[in-house]
Amino acid sequence: AQSVTQLGSHVSVSEGALVLLRCNYSSSVPPYLFWYVQYPNQGLQLLLKYTSAATLVKGINGFEAEFKKSETSFHLTKPSAHMSDAAEYFCAVRSGANSKLTFGKGITLSVRP
Amino acid sequence: DTEVTQTPKHLVMGMTNKKSLKCEQHMGHRAMYWYKQKAKKPPELMFVYSYEKLSINESVPSRFSPECPNSSLLNLHLHALQPEDSALYLCASSHTRGEQYFGPGTRLTVT
């Protein structure tokens, strides 16, 4: 079985501040982990993925995430928030040969001017 | 090119109507997916096609009928829907064990 926990429903940061969105996973086998972003009235866009190579993964738009097996975490960070980063962010896990993605409940990021 | 296209963008239908949603990808992906997403919720998996065969049906009501005519196309046929079926319907595709790429979705309203 696999699951994803994204604590909280909303994060608000000032423009230029650090963005940290938390994701913890549960998986009985080595996981594949993903972060997706969804802007209003759009589909999901893949930000980055972890597939058992480097533990620090760089994605698009300046985002990165670090896989920590000991903490079962895959937190998403960006050093400096832009107004355009305001969106819904979903962490997702896929385990083993099963192609089903399990999503976290998502977290809304707001960026204050 | 990592584009998945979906038509129509918006659809309003009555409870007695029959309509279809369409999805297309040209990335050579052999797995295609339908998801349903309600506001402020994560996508919920409905169906998975692998090599044009239905491999997963997440106990979806029979008023939703998927079809995969070829490796690039995925349809979702809708009939006798209920107002609670109003949602954003997302299509995605992937290599068999790869990351999923999503389309922009069809916003469905059932009146």
mmCIF file of C-alpha atoms in Angstrom:
data_model
loop_
_atom_site.group_PDB
_atom_site.id
_atom_site.type_symbol
_atom_site.label_atom_id
_atom_site.label_comp_id
_atom_site.label_asym_id
_atom_site.label_seq_id
_atom_site.Cartn_x
_atom_site.Cartn_y
_atom_site.Cartn_z
ATOM 1 C CA ALA A 1 0.000 0.000 0.000
ATOM 2 C CA GLN A 2 1.121 3.536 -0.625
ATOM 3 C CA SER A 3 0.004 6.910 0.685
ATOM 4 C CA VAL A 4 1.002 10.560 0.686
ATOM 5 C CA THR A 5 0.561 13.131 3.438
ATOM 6 C CA GLN A 6 0.620 16.838 2.747
ATOM 7 C CA LEU A 7 0.074 18.639 6.029
ATOM 8 C CA GLY A 8 -1.963 21.814 5.986
ATOM 9 C CA SER A 9 -4.083 23.115 3.155
ATOM 10 C CA HIS A 10 -2.633 26.559 2.580
ATOM 11 C CA VAL A 11 0.797 28.175 2.692
ATOM 12 C CA SER A 12 1.309 31.913 2.285
ATOM 13 C CA VAL A 13 4.714 33.475 1.659
ATOM 14 C CA SER A 14 5.979 36.891 0.666
ATOM 15 C CA GLU A 15 7.435 37.449 -2.765
ATOM 16 C CA GLY A 16 11.159 36.656 -2.596
ATOM 17 C CA ALA A 17 10.795 34.403 0.457
ATOM 18 C CA LEU A 18 11.658 30.728 0.675
ATOM 19 C CA VAL A 19 8.950 28.299 -0.387
ATOM 20 C CA LEU A 20 8.752 24.995 1.523
ATOM 21 C CA LEU A 21 5.942 22.549 0.814
ATOM 22 C CA ARG A 22 6.043 19.338 2.810
ATOM 23 C CA CYS A 23 5.317 15.834 1.594
ATOM 24 C CA ASN A 24 5.664 12.551 3.471
ATOM 25 C CA TYR A 25 5.004 9.210 1.858
ATOM 26 C CA SER A 26 4.386 5.639 2.826
ATOM 27 C CA SER A 27 5.412 2.825 0.537
ATOM 28 C CA SER A 28 6.230 -0.846 1.011
ATOM 29 C CA VAL A 29 8.707 -0.785 -1.877
ATOM 30 C CA PRO A 30 11.129 1.875 -3.155
ATOM 31 C CA PRO A 31 8.890 4.642 -4.411
ATOM 32 C CA TYR A 32 8.749 6.902 -7.391
ATOM 33 C CA LEU A 33 7.810 10.392 -6.210
ATOM 34 C CA PHE A 34 6.427 13.359 -8.100
ATOM 35 C CA TRP A 35 5.431 16.957 -7.564
ATOM 36 C CA TYR A 36 2.756 18.454 -9.800
ATOM 37 C CA VAL A 37 1.509 22.048 -9.981
ATOM 38 C CA GLN A 38 -1.979 23.072 -11.045
ATOM 39 C CA TYR A 39 -2.823 26.643 -11.972
ATOM 40 C CA PRO A 40 -6.483 27.710 -11.882
ATOM 41 C CA ASN A 41 -8.634 26.071 -14.563
ATOM 42 C CA GLN A 42 -5.709 24.093 -15.959
ATOM 43 C CA GLY A 43 -4.430 20.538 -15.887
ATOM 44 C CA LEU A 44 -1.553 19.250 -13.780
ATOM 45 C CA GLN A 45 2.003 20.085 -14.828
ATOM 46 C CA LEU A 46 4.914 17.900 -13.764
ATOM 47 C CA LEU A 47 7.386 19.932 -11.698
ATOM 48 C CA LEU A 48 9.886 17.195 -10.908
ATOM 49 C CA LYS A 49 10.271 13.488 -10.217
ATOM 50 C CA TYR A 50 12.385 11.166 -8.088
ATOM 51 C CA THR A 51 13.119 7.775 -9.627
ATOM 52 C CA SER A 52 15.919 6.386 -7.407
ATOM 53 C CA ALA A 53 18.789 8.291 -8.989
ATOM 54 C CA ALA A 54 20.057 11.472 -7.293
ATOM 55 C CA THR A 55 18.312 12.276 -4.011
ATOM 56 C CA LEU A 56 18.284 16.009 -4.775
ATOM 57 C CA VAL A 57 16.055 16.565 -7.762
ATOM 58 C CA LYS A 58 15.863 19.803 -9.707
ATOM 59 C CA GLY A 59 12.719 20.677 -11.568
ATOM 60 C CA ILE A 60 11.218 23.421 -13.630
ATOM 61 C CA ASN A 61 10.655 27.033 -12.546
ATOM 62 C CA GLY A 62 13.476 26.916 -9.964
ATOM 63 C CA PHE A 63 11.901 24.235 -7.771
ATOM 64 C CA GLU A 64 13.792 21.349 -6.254
ATOM 65 C CA ALA A 65 13.038 18.504 -3.861
ATOM 66 C CA GLU A 66 15.141 16.214 -1.709
ATOM 67 C CA PHE A 67 14.332 12.548 -1.155
ATOM 68 C CA LYS A 68 15.067 11.514 2.437
ATOM 69 C CA LYS A 69 14.451 7.821 2.947
ATOM 70 C CA SER A 70 15.054 7.959 6.703
ATOM 71 C CA GLU A 71 12.337 10.598 7.067
ATOM 72 C CA THR A 72 10.109 9.218 4.271
ATOM 73 C CA SER A 73 9.937 12.766 2.972
ATOM 74 C CA PHE A 74 10.102 14.538 -0.362
ATOM 75 C CA HIS A 75 9.695 18.219 0.469
ATOM 76 C CA LEU A 76 9.510 20.818 -2.313
ATOM 77 C CA THR A 77 11.520 24.034 -2.048
ATOM 78 C CA LYS A 78 12.225 27.189 -4.000
ATOM 79 C CA PRO A 79 14.674 29.803 -2.721
ATOM 80 C CA SER A 80 12.698 32.851 -3.829
ATOM 81 C CA ALA A 81 8.956 32.903 -4.460
ATOM 82 C CA HIS A 82 7.463 34.704 -7.442
ATOM 83 C CA MET A 83 3.884 35.880 -7.768
ATOM 84 C CA SER A 84 3.496 33.422 -10.644
ATOM 85 C CA ASP A 85 4.137 30.502 -8.249
ATOM 86 C CA ALA A 86 0.679 30.914 -6.714
ATOM 87 C CA ALA A 87 -1.092 27.644 -7.480
ATOM 88 C CA GLU A 88 -2.135 24.252 -6.088
ATOM 89 C CA TYR A 89 0.676 21.769 -5.520
ATOM 90 C CA PHE A 90 0.241 17.999 -5.365
ATOM 91 C CA CYS A 91 2.745 15.424 -4.200
ATOM 92 C CA ALA A 92 2.240 11.925 -5.614
ATOM 93 C CA VAL A 93 3.759 8.457 -5.172
ATOM 94 C CA ARG A 94 3.870 5.410 -7.370
ATOM 95 C CA SER A 95 5.213 2.134 -6.041
ATOM 96 C CA GLY A 96 6.722 -0.709 -7.974
ATOM 97 C CA ALA A 97 5.181 -2.010 -11.142
ATOM 98 C CA ASN A 98 1.759 -0.613 -10.317
ATOM 99 C CA SER A 99 1.263 2.390 -12.539
ATOM 100 C CA LYS A 100 -1.367 3.971 -10.292
ATOM 101 C CA LEU A 101 -0.463 7.331 -8.809
ATOM 102 C CA THR A 102 -1.548 8.127 -5.274
ATOM 103 C CA PHE A 103 -1.923 11.875 -4.711
ATOM 104 C CA GLY A 104 -1.719 13.884 -1.562
ATOM 105 C CA LYS A 105 -4.653 16.178 -0.860
ATOM 106 C CA GLY A 106 -2.774 19.145 -2.260
ATOM 107 C CA ILE A 107 -1.686 22.448 -0.829
ATOM 108 C CA THR A 108 -2.498 25.960 -2.026
ATOM 109 C CA LEU A 109 0.442 28.341 -2.247
ATOM 110 C CA SER A 110 -0.291 32.063 -2.058
ATOM 111 C CA VAL A 111 2.394 34.684 -2.697
ATOM 112 C CA ARG A 112 2.026 38.128 -1.118
ATOM 113 C CA PRO A 113 3.486 41.188 -2.861
ATOM 114 C CA ASP B 1 6.693 17.474 -27.196
ATOM 115 C CA THR B 2 4.965 16.616 -23.923
ATOM 116 C CA GLU B 3 1.486 17.707 -24.887
ATOM 117 C CA VAL B 4 -1.770 15.972 -24.180
ATOM 118 C CA THR B 5 -4.767 17.638 -25.808
ATOM 119 C CA GLN B 6 -8.378 17.406 -24.671
ATOM 120 C CA THR B 7 -11.621 18.489 -26.311
ATOM 121 C CA PRO B 8 -13.919 20.139 -25.597
ATOM 122 C CA LYS B 9 -12.570 22.578 -23.031
ATOM 123 C CA HIS B 10 -16.029 23.107 -21.549
ATOM 124 C CA LEU B 11 -19.173 20.989 -21.801
ATOM 125 C CA VAL B 12 -22.660 21.554 -20.458
ATOM 126 C CA MET B 13 -25.057 18.641 -20.781
ATOM 127 C CA GLY B 14 -28.449 17.622 -19.513
ATOM 128 C CA MET B 15 -29.038 14.431 -17.611
ATOM 129 C CA THR B 16 -30.549 12.715 -20.662
ATOM 130 C CA ASN B 17 -27.822 13.720 -23.117
ATOM 131 C CA LYS B 18 -25.069 11.592 -24.610
ATOM 132 C CA LYS B 19 -21.715 13.265 -25.124
ATOM 133 C CA SER B 20 -18.065 12.283 -25.484
ATOM 134 C CA LEU B 21 -14.786 13.658 -24.217
ATOM 135 C CA LYS B 22 -11.701 13.232 -26.357
ATOM 136 C CA CYS B 23 -8.017 12.994 -25.509
ATOM 137 C CA GLU B 24 -5.012 12.732 -27.809
ATOM 138 C CA GLN B 25 -1.268 12.347 -27.368
ATOM 139 C CA HIS B 26 1.586 11.857 -29.827
ATOM 140 C CA MET B 27 4.383 11.016 -27.406
ATOM 141 C CA GLY B 28 4.316 7.301 -28.120
ATOM 142 C CA HIS B 29 2.920 6.585 -24.663
ATOM 143 C CA ARG B 30 1.181 3.221 -24.320
ATOM 144 C CA ALA B 31 -0.636 3.991 -21.069
ATOM 145 C CA MET B 32 -3.528 6.464 -20.938
ATOM 146 C CA TYR B 33 -5.693 7.523 -18.022
ATOM 147 C CA TRP B 34 -8.953 9.254 -17.153
ATOM 148 C CA TYR B 35 -9.243 11.172 -13.898
ATOM 149 C CA LYS B 36 -12.079 13.109 -12.285
ATOM 150 C CA GLN B 37 -11.237 16.145 -10.185
ATOM 151 C CA LYS B 38 -13.538 18.081 -7.920
ATOM 152 C CA ALA B 39 -12.670 21.605 -6.787
ATOM 153 C CA LYS B 40 -9.842 21.802 -4.248
ATOM 154 C CA LYS B 41 -9.364 18.005 -4.350
ATOM 155 C CA PRO B 42 -6.711 15.779 -5.927
ATOM 156 C CA PRO B 43 -7.532 13.917 -9.145
ATOM 157 C CA GLU B 44 -9.336 10.605 -8.677
ATOM 158 C CA LEU B 45 -8.382 7.807 -11.034
ATOM 159 C CA MET B 46 -11.249 6.421 -13.122
ATOM 160 C CA PHE B 47 -9.740 4.233 -15.848
ATOM 161 C CA VAL B 48 -6.354 3.075 -17.114
ATOM 162 C CA TYR B 49 -5.623 1.763 -20.595
ATOM 163 C CA SER B 50 -2.412 -0.091 -21.260
ATOM 164 C CA TYR B 51 -1.549 -1.007 -24.847
ATOM 165 C CA GLU B 52 -5.106 -0.055 -25.822
ATOM 166 C CA LYS B 53 -6.664 -2.499 -23.380
ATOM 167 C CA LEU B 54 -8.576 -1.507 -20.277
ATOM 168 C CA SER B 55 -6.403 -2.516 -17.354
ATOM 169 C CA ILE B 56 -7.971 -0.638 -14.429
ATOM 170 C CA ASN B 57 -11.565 0.407 -13.781
ATOM 171 C CA GLU B 58 -11.881 2.037 -10.380
ATOM 172 C CA SER B 59 -15.486 0.897 -9.924
ATOM 173 C CA VAL B 60 -16.759 3.747 -12.056
ATOM 174 C CA PRO B 61 -20.536 3.835 -12.745
ATOM 175 C CA SER B 62 -21.539 2.469 -16.135
ATOM 176 C CA ARG B 63 -22.814 5.885 -17.233
ATOM 177 C CA PHE B 64 -19.104 6.540 -17.955
ATOM 178 C CA SER B 65 -17.804 4.387 -20.806
ATOM 179 C CA PRO B 66 -14.163 4.617 -21.903
ATOM 180 C CA GLU B 67 -12.826 3.730 -25.302
ATOM 181 C CA CYS B 68 -9.302 3.570 -26.724
ATOM 182 C CA PRO B 69 -9.572 3.446 -30.544
ATOM 183 C CA ASN B 70 -5.788 3.475 -31.037
ATOM 184 C CA SER B 71 -2.580 4.163 -29.164
ATOM 185 C CA SER B 72 -2.936 7.948 -29.507
ATOM 186 C CA LEU B 73 -6.619 8.448 -28.718
ATOM 187 C CA LEU B 74 -8.753 8.023 -25.644
ATOM 188 C CA ASN B 75 -12.461 8.768 -25.412
ATOM 189 C CA LEU B 76 -14.874 8.957 -22.509
ATOM 190 C CA HIS B 77 -18.508 8.460 -23.463
ATOM 191 C CA LEU B 78 -21.053 10.015 -21.131
ATOM 192 C CA HIS B 79 -24.711 9.063 -20.813
ATOM 193 C CA ALA B 80 -27.412 9.806 -18.244
ATOM 194 C CA LEU B 81 -25.072 11.684 -15.963
ATOM 195 C CA GLN B 82 -26.050 13.143 -12.615
ATOM 196 C CA PRO B 83 -25.383 16.691 -11.351
ATOM 197 C CA GLU B 84 -22.785 15.285 -8.942
ATOM 198 C CA ASP B 85 -20.765 14.189 -11.974
ATOM 199 C CA SER B 86 -19.979 17.833 -12.685
ATOM 200 C CA ALA B 87 -16.194 18.147 -12.391
ATOM 201 C CA LEU B 88 -12.944 18.660 -14.273
ATOM 202 C CA TYR B 89 -12.109 15.546 -16.292
ATOM 203 C CA LEU B 90 -8.427 15.068 -16.884
ATOM 204 C CA CYS B 91 -6.689 12.800 -19.340
ATOM 205 C CA ALA B 92 -3.079 11.723 -18.840
ATOM 206 C CA SER B 93 -0.579 9.516 -20.624
ATOM 207 C CA SER B 94 2.727 7.892 -19.803
ATOM 208 C CA HIS B 95 5.202 5.271 -20.819
ATOM 209 C CA THR B 96 4.199 2.101 -19.026
ATOM 210 C CA ARG B 97 6.190 2.894 -15.877
ATOM 211 C CA GLY B 98 6.948 6.554 -16.469
ATOM 212 C CA GLU B 99 5.680 9.845 -15.204
ATOM 213 C CA GLN B 100 2.216 10.907 -16.249
ATOM 214 C CA TYR B 101 1.596 13.944 -18.417
ATOM 215 C CA PHE B 102 -1.776 15.606 -18.065
ATOM 216 C CA GLY B 103 -3.992 17.421 -20.492
ATOM 217 C CA PRO B 104 -5.717 20.720 -19.697
ATOM 218 C CA GLY B 105 -8.976 19.011 -18.830
ATOM 219 C CA THR B 106 -12.626 19.297 -19.792
ATOM 220 C CA ARG B 107 -14.841 21.260 -17.413
ATOM 221 C CA LEU B 108 -18.130 19.331 -17.342
ATOM 222 C CA THR B 109 -21.360 20.742 -15.983
ATOM 223 C CA VAL B 110 -24.408 18.471 -15.744
ATOM 224 C CA THR B 111 -27.718 20.332 -15.496
#
